[in-house]
XYZ file of C-alpha atoms in Angstrom:
441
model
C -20.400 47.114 -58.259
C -16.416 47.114 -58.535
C -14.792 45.438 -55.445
C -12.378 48.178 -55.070
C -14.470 50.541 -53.399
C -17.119 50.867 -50.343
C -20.269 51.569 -51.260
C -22.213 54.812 -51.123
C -25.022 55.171 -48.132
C -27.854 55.266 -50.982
C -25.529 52.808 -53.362
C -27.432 49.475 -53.550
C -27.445 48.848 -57.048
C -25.420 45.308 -56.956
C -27.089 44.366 -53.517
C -30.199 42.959 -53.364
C -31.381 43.502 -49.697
C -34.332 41.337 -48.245
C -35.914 44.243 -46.101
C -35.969 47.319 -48.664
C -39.719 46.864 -49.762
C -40.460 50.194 -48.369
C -39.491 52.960 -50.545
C -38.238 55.131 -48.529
C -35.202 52.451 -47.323
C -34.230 52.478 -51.223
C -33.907 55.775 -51.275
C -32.531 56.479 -47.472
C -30.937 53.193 -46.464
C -30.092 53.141 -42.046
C -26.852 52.062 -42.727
C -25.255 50.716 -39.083
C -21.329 50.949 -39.529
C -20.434 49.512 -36.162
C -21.614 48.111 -32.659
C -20.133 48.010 -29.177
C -22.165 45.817 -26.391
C -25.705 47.640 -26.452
C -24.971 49.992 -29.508
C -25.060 50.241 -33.050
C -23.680 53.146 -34.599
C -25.278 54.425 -37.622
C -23.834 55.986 -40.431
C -24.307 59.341 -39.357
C -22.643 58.905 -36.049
C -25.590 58.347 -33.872
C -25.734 55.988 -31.155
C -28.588 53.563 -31.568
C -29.819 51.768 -28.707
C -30.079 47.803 -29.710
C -33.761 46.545 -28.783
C -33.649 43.205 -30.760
C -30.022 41.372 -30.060
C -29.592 42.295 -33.594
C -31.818 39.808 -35.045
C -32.778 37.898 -31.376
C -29.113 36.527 -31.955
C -26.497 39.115 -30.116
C -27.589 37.905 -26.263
C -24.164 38.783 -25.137
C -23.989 42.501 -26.944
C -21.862 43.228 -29.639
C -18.537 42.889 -29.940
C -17.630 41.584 -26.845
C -13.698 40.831 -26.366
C -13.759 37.343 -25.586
C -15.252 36.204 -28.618
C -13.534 38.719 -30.953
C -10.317 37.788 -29.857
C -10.956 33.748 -30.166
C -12.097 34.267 -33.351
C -9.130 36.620 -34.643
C -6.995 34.449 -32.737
C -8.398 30.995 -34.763
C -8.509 32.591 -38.345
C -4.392 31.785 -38.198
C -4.436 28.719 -36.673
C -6.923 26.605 -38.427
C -9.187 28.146 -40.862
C -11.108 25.263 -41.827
C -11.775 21.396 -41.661
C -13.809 18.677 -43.927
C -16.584 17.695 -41.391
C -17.274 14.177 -43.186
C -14.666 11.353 -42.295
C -12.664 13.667 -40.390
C -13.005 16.049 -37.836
C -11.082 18.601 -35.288
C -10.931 18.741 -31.586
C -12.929 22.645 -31.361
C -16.299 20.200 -32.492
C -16.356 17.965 -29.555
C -15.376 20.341 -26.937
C -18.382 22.508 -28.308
C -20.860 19.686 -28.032
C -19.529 18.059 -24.730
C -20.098 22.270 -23.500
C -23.609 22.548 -25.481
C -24.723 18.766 -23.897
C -23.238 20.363 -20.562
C -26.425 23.066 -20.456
C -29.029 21.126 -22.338
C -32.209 19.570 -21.151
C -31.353 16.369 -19.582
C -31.866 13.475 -22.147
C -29.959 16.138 -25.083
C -26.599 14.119 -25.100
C -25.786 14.258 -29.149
C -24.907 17.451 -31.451
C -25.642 17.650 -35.084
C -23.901 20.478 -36.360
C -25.320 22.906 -39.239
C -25.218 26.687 -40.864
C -27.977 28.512 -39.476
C -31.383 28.011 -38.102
C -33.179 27.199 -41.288
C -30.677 24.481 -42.022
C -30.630 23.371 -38.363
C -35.428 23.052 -39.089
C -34.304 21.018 -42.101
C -32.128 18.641 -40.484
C -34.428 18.229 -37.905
C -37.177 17.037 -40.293
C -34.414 14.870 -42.318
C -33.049 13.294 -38.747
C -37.065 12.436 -37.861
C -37.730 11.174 -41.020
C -34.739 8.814 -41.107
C -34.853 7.846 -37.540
C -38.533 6.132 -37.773
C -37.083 4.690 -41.243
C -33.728 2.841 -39.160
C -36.428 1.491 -36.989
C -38.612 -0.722 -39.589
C -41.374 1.978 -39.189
C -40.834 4.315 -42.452
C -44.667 4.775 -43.075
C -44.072 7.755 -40.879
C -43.639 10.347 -43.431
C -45.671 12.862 -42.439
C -44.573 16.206 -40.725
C -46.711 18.747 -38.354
C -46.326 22.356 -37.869
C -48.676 25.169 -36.480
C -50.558 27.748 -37.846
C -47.916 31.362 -37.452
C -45.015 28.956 -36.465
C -42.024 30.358 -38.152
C -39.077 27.646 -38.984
C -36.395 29.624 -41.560
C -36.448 29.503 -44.738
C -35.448 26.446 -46.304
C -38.333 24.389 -48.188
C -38.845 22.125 -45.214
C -39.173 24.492 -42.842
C -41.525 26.944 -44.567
C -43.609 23.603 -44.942
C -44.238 23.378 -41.595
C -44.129 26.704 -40.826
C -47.470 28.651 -40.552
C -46.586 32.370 -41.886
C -48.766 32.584 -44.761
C -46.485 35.225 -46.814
C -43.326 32.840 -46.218
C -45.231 30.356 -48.023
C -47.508 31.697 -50.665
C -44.996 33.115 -53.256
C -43.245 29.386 -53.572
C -45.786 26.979 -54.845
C -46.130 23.591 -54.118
C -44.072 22.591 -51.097
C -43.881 19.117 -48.868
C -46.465 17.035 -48.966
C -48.057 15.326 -46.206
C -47.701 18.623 -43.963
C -50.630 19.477 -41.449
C -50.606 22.314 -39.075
C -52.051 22.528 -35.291
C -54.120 26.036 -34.922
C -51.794 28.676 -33.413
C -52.394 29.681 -29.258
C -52.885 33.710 -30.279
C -56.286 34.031 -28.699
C -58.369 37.105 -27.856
C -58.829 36.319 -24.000
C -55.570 36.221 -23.407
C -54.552 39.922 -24.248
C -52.289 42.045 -21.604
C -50.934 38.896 -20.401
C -48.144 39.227 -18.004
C -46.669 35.557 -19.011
C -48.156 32.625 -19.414
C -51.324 32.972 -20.493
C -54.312 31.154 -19.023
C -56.619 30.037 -22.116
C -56.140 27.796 -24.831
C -53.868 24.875 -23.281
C -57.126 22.351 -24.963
C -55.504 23.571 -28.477
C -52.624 20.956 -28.191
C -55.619 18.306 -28.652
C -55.684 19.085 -31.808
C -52.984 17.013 -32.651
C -55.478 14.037 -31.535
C -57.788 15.059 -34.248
C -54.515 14.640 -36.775
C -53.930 11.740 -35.098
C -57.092 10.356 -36.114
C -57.306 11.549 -39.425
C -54.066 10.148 -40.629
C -53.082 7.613 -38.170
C -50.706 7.826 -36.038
C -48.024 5.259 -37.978
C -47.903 7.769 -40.824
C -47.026 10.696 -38.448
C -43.016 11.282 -37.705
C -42.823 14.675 -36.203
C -44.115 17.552 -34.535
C -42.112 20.403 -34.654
C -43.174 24.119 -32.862
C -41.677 26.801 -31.088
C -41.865 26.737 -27.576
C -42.343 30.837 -27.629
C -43.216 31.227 -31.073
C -40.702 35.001 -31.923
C -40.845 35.866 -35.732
C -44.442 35.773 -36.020
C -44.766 37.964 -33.215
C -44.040 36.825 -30.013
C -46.835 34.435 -28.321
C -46.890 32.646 -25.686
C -47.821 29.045 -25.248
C -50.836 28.690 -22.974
C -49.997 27.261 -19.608
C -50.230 23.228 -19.824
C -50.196 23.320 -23.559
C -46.737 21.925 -24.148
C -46.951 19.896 -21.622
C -49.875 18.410 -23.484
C -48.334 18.428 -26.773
C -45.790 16.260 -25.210
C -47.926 13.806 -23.355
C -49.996 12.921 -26.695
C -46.498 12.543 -28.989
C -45.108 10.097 -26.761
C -48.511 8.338 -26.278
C -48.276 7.612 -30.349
C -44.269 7.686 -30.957
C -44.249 10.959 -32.652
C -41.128 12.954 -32.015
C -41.590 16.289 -30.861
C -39.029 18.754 -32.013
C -38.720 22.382 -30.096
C -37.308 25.118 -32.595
C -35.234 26.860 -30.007
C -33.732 29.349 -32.729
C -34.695 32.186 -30.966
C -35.081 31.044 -27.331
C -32.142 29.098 -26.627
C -29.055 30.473 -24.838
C -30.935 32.823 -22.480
C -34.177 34.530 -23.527
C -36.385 33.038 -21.550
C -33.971 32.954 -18.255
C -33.157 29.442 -18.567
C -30.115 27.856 -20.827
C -32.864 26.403 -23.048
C -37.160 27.220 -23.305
C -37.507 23.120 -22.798
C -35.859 23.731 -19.257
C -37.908 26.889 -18.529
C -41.187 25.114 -19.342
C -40.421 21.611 -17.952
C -41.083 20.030 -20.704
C -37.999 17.588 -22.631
C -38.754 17.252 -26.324
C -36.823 14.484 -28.959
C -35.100 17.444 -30.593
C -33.976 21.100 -30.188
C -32.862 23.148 -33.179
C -31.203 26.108 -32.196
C -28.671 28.494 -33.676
C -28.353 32.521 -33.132
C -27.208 33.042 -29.769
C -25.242 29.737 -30.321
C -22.438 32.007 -31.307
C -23.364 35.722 -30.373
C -24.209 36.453 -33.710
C -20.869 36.324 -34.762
C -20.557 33.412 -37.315
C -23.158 31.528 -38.945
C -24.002 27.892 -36.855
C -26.543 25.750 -36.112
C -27.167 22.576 -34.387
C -29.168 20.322 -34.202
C -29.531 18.658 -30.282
C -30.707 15.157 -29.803
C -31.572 12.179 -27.652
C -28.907 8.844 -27.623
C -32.241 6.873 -28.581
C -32.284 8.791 -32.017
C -28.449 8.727 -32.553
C -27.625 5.389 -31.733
C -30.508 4.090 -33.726
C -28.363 4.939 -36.536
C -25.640 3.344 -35.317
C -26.211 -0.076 -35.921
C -24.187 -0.376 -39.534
C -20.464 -1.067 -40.162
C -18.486 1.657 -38.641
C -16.805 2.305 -42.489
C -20.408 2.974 -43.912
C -22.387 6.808 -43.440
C -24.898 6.372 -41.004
C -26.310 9.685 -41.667
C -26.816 11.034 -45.681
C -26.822 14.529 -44.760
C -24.489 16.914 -43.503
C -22.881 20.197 -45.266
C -19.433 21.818 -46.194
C -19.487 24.075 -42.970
C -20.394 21.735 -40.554
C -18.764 22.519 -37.282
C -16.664 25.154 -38.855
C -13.545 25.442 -36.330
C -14.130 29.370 -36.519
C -18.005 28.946 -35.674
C -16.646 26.519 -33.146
C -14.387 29.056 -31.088
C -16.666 31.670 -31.477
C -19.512 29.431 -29.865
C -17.084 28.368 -27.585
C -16.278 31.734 -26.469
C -19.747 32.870 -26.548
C -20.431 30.391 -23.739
C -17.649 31.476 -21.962
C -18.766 34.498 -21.839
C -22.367 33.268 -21.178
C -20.830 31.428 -18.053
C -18.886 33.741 -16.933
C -21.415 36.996 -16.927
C -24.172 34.600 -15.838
C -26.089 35.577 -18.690
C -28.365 32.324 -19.391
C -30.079 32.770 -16.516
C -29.864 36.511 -15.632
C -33.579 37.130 -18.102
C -34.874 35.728 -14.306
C -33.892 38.294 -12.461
C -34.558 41.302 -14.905
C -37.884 39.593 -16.143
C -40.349 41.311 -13.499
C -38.676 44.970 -14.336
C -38.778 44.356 -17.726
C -42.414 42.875 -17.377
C -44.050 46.633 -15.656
C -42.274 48.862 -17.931
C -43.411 46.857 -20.621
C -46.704 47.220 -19.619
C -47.013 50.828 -18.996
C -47.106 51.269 -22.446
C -50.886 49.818 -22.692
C -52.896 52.797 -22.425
C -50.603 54.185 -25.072
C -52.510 55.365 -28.552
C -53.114 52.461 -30.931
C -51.923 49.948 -28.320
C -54.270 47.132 -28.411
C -51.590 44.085 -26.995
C -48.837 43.607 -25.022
C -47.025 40.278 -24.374
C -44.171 39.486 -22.289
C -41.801 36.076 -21.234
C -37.712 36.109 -19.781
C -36.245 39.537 -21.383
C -38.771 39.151 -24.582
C -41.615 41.276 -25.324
C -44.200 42.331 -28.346
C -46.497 45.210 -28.370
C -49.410 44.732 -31.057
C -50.906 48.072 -32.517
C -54.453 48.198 -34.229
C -53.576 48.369 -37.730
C -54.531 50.690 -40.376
C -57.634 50.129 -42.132
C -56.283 49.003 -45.716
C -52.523 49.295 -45.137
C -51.826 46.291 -42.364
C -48.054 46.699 -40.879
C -47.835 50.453 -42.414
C -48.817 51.523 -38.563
C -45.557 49.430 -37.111
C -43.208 50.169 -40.450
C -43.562 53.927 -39.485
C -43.305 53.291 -35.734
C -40.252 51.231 -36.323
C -39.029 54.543 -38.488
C -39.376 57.135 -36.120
C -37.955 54.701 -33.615
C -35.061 54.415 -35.090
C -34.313 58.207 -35.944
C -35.412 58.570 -32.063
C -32.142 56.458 -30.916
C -33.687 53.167 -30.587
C -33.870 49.529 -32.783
C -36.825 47.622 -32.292
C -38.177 44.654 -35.203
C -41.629 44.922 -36.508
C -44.286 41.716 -38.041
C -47.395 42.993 -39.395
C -48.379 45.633 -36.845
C -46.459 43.977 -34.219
C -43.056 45.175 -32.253
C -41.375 42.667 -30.958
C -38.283 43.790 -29.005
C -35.408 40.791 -27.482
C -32.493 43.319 -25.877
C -29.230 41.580 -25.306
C -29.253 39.964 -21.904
C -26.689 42.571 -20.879
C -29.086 45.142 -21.043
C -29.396 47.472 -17.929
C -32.840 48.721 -16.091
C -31.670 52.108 -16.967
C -31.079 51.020 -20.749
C -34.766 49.073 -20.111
C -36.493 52.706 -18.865
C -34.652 54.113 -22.258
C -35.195 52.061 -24.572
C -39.371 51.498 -23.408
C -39.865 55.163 -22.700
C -38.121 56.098 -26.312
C -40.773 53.493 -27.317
C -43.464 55.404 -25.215
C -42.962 58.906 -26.411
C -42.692 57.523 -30.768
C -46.052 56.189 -29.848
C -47.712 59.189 -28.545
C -45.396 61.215 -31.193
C -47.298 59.043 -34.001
C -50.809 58.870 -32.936
């Protein structure tokens, strides 16, 4: 396509986007042109509602002022900086802010791109840590079954999506995955869910199998989103935690999607009460607005590289964009705004509204789940016989020409407003839900 003019609505010859496998989006595209705190505006001129924080990373809303203007404001002052040997004073004050609402014990900041580079450097960091340490047998990596952990080849590794993985051949070896927590008994949970906390006991089983001196890491989402928003059973994490620490395994929480506010805490580990080695997060790290990542650790795994000359790398790993100054201000200003709104912690106070008119969608046609934690929600529909996720693709359709954005998995909608959301916007956006349901049956 010639970079001299827009594209056409229906004109994606030269673009190659990674959600047009339905037909009908090659041939009608929902083009969004522009957003404004909990709106989209579509290409026709239609207001759309914004269910999902964009892609669970817009907590704040769109285009909020602070932000905008930090970043406009930073493009002419310093557009860039090499991240290795050098560095700029935007990347400390970032991490001395992100340390400032992390889990006690979180005191160092790796940064990174996104939240499949943030998985990977995770994985890297483990790997290398028990290596500094004289205990480098400990190669091998666990995931769960459903877990979703980006893209990159370590994280769909561990990850547990089957279609993520099945269409890329061989990946890591030495990769074993605990059995997801999606169980029967606990359907129409409000919460936590009782059953299946004994499932974390499965990592004994690995434990055995392998040993655990060739284990390194555990890595799962607290509240596992992509895959379709479950729950971890009460005590399960809490388990998971008490039987990596009893054989040195570092546990690693993928906070991608539940840090910075979802759950009504700064971070899931602080909601659940449970600390882990590592937190990857990224998304709502910066509103949305620029790629970043990071990477959130204990001093006991940085300063166990930090035993070498101070002129040699401690760390081989790191990337061009690392702690971007732009990604910097915009994070910075996204917590500002965070702060100042008193949106990491106001998912608390809207959770039990959010929580009923969730649920008064369960007698709804083809309604057979609904599952609900902070300001974060799924409803699972029985699925076509022969056509699994056509049920939710057309749902998600109708949904959208009805006003409203919601994300589908499979047969699953999984909705994540931004925390600014109102209960007026909540009774809108569930009971435009509501009525596409009945509307589809």
């Amino acid at each position: 396509m010639p970079l001299d003019r827009k594209p056409a609505p229906n004109d994606l010859r030269a673009f190659w986007m990674p959600f047009t496998a339905n037909r009908q989006f090659k041939s009608a595209p929902r083009m969004l042109v522009a957003s404004k705190d909990m709106h989209y505006t579509s290409a026709d001129g239609r207001q759309i509602l914004d269910g999902t924080a964009g892609l669970w990373c817009c907590n704040a809303g769109h285009c909020r002022p602070r932000i905008t203007e930090a970043v406009q404001s930073q493009v002419g002052e310093l557009d860039y900086a090499p991240a290795f040997q050098m560095g700029h004073p935007l990347a400390f004050e970032l991490a001395n802010r992100i340390v400032d609402i992390a889990p006690e014990g979180m005191e160092h900041v790796f940064y990174c791109n996104s939240g499949s580079e943030a998985v990977d450097t995770a994985l890297k960091i483990a790997l290398a840590y028990h290596r500094a340490r004289g205990d480098g047998a400990r190669t091998r990596l666990i995931g769960r079954e459903r877990g979703y952990h980006g893209v990159g080849f370590g994280g769909i590794s561990v990850g547990g999506i089957v279609n993520n993985r099945r269409h890329f051949g061989t990946l890591l070896a030495g990769v074993d995955h605990l059995p997801h927590t999606h169980l029967p008994e606990n359907r129409m949970t409000k919460g936590q869910p009782e059953h299946g906390a004994h499932l974390a006991d499965e990592l004994e089983r690995l434990v055995a199998l392998h040993g655990a001196e060739t284990i390194a890491a555990v890595i799962v989402e607290p509240m596992a989103g992509s895959t379709g928003v479950l729950m971890p059973p009460k005590g399960y994490l809490q388990r998971l935690r008490e039987i990596t620490r009893k054989h040195g395994i570092l546990l690693i929480f993928d906070e991608v999607i539940t840090g910075f506010g979802r759950l009504g805490s700064p971070f899931a580990a602080q909601h659940f009460g449970v600390v882990p080695d590592m937190i990857t997060c990224a998304k709502g790290l910066t509103n949305g607005v620029i790629p970043m990542g990071a990477v959130l650790a204990t001093a006991e795994i940085h300063d166990a590289f930090m035993q070498g000359p101070e002129h040699l790398i401690e760390l081989f790993h790191g990337y061009t964009y690392s702690g971007n100054p732009i990604s910097c201000t915009a994070a910075i200003a996204t917590l500002d705004t965070y702060q100042e709104e008193g949106l990491l912690t106001r998912a608390a106070s809207l959770e039990t509204y959010w929580q009923e008119a969730l649920h008064a969608l369960r007698d709804h046609p083809n309604v057979v789940d609904i599952r609900n934690m902070g300001l974060i929600g799924a409803v699972e529909l029985a699925s076509i016989d022969g056509q699994p996720g056509k049920r939710a693709f057309d749902i998600f359709v109708k949904a959208f020409e009805a006003g409203i954005l919601i994300r589908v998995t499979g047969d699953i909608i999984a909705m994540s407003p931004p925390l600014i959301i109102s209960e007026a916007q909540i009774d809108h956006l569930i009971g435009t839900l509501g009525d596409v349901l009945k509307s589809a049956a």
